[in-house]
Tab-separated table of C-alpha atoms in Angstrom:
chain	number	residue	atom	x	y	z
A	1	UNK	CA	36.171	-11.440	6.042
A	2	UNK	CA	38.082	-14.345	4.107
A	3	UNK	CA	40.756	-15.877	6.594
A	4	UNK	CA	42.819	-18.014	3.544
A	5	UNK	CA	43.724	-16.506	0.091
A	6	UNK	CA	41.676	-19.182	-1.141
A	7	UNK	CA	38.400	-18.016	0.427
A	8	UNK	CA	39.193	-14.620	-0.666
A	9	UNK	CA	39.259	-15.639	-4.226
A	10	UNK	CA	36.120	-17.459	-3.360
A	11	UNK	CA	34.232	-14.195	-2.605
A	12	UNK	CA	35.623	-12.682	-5.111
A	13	UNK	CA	34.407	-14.916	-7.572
A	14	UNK	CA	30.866	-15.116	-5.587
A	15	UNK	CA	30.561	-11.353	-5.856
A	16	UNK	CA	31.233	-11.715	-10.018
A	17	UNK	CA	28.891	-14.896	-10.429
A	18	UNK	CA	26.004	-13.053	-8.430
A	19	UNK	CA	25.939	-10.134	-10.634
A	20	UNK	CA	25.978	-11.880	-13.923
A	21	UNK	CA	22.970	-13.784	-12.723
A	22	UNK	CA	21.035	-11.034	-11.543
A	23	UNK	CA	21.455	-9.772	-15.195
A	24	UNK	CA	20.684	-12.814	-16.504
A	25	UNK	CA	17.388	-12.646	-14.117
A	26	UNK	CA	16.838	-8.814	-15.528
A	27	UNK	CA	16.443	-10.367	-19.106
A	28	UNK	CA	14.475	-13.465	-18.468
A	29	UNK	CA	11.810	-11.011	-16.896
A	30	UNK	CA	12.279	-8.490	-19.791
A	31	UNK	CA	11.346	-11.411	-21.753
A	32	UNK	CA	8.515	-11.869	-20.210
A	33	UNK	CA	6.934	-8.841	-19.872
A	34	UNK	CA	7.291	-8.456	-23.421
A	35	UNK	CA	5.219	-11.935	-24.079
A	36	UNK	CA	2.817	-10.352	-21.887
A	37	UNK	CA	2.700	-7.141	-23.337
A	38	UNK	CA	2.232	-8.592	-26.905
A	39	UNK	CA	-0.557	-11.362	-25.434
A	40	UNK	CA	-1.973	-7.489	-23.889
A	41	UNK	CA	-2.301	-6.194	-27.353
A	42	UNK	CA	-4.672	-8.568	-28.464
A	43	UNK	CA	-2.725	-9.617	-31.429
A	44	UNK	CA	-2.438	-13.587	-31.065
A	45	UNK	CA	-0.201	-14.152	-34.016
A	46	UNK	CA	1.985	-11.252	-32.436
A	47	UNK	CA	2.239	-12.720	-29.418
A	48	UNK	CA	3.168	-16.115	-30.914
A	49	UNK	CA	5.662	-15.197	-32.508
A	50	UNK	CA	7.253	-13.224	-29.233
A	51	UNK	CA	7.091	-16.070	-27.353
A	52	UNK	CA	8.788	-18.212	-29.967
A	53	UNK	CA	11.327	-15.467	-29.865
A	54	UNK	CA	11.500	-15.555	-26.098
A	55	UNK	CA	11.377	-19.448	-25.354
A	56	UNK	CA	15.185	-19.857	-26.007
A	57	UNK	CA	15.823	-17.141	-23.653
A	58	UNK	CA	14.156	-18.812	-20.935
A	59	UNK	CA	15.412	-22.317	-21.418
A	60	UNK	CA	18.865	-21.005	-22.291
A	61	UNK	CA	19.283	-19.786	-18.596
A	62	UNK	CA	17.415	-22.837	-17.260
A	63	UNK	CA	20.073	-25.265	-18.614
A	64	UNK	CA	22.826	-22.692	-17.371
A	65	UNK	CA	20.916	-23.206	-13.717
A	66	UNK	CA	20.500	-19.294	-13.219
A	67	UNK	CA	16.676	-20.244	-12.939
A	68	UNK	CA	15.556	-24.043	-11.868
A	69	UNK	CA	14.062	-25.736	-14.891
A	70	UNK	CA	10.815	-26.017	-13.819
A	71	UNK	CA	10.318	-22.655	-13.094
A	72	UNK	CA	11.166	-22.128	-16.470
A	73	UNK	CA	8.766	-24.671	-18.082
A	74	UNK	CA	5.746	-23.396	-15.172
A	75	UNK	CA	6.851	-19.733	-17.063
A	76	UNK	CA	6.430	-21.263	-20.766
A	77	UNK	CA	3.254	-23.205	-19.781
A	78	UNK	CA	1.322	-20.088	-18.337
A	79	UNK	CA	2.173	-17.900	-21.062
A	80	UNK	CA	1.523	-21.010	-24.050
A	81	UNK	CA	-1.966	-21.433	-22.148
A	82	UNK	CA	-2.300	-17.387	-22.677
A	83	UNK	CA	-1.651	-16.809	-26.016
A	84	UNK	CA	-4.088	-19.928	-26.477
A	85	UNK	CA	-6.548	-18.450	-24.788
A	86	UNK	CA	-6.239	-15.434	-26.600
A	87	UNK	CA	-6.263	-16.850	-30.251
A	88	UNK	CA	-9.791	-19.273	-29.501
A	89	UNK	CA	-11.134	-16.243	-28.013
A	90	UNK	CA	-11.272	-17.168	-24.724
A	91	UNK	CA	-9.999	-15.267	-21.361
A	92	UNK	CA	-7.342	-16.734	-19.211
């Protein structure tokens, strides 16, 4: 329990700030199940152009620090090295 009106608003505004970014969290893997649904369908061009869909998504909450930036670039790299695997016919 907040002891000063001003750590009241503090929770308050904790309580708003967490939920947005679990939302925020919801999309980013939405996003990425869909990237790994296309690269799942076999289609590389498909899953290309998900991911260029995607990307913006990913880095967008990156830079708004929701997710740490290199999470976001490990997340890009593993899926690139996917759908790259998937269009020279290899298996990652």
């Amino acid at each position: 329990m907040a002891n000063t009106k001003q750590a009241a608003k503090r929770a308050r505004k904790s309580a708003k700030q967490r939920t947005h970014n679990v939302s925020m969290r919801s999309e980013i893997r939405t996003a990425i199940k869909k990237i790994h649904t296309a690269i799942a369908g076999g289609d590389a061009a498909a899953a290309l152009e998900t991911y260029k869909a995607e990307q913006s998504a990913i880095d967008s909450l990156a830079r708004k620090g929701v997710i740490h930036k290199n999470k976001a670039a490990r997340h890009k790299s593993r899926l690139a090295a996917r759908i790259k695997a998937l269009s020279s016919g290899q298996r990652a």
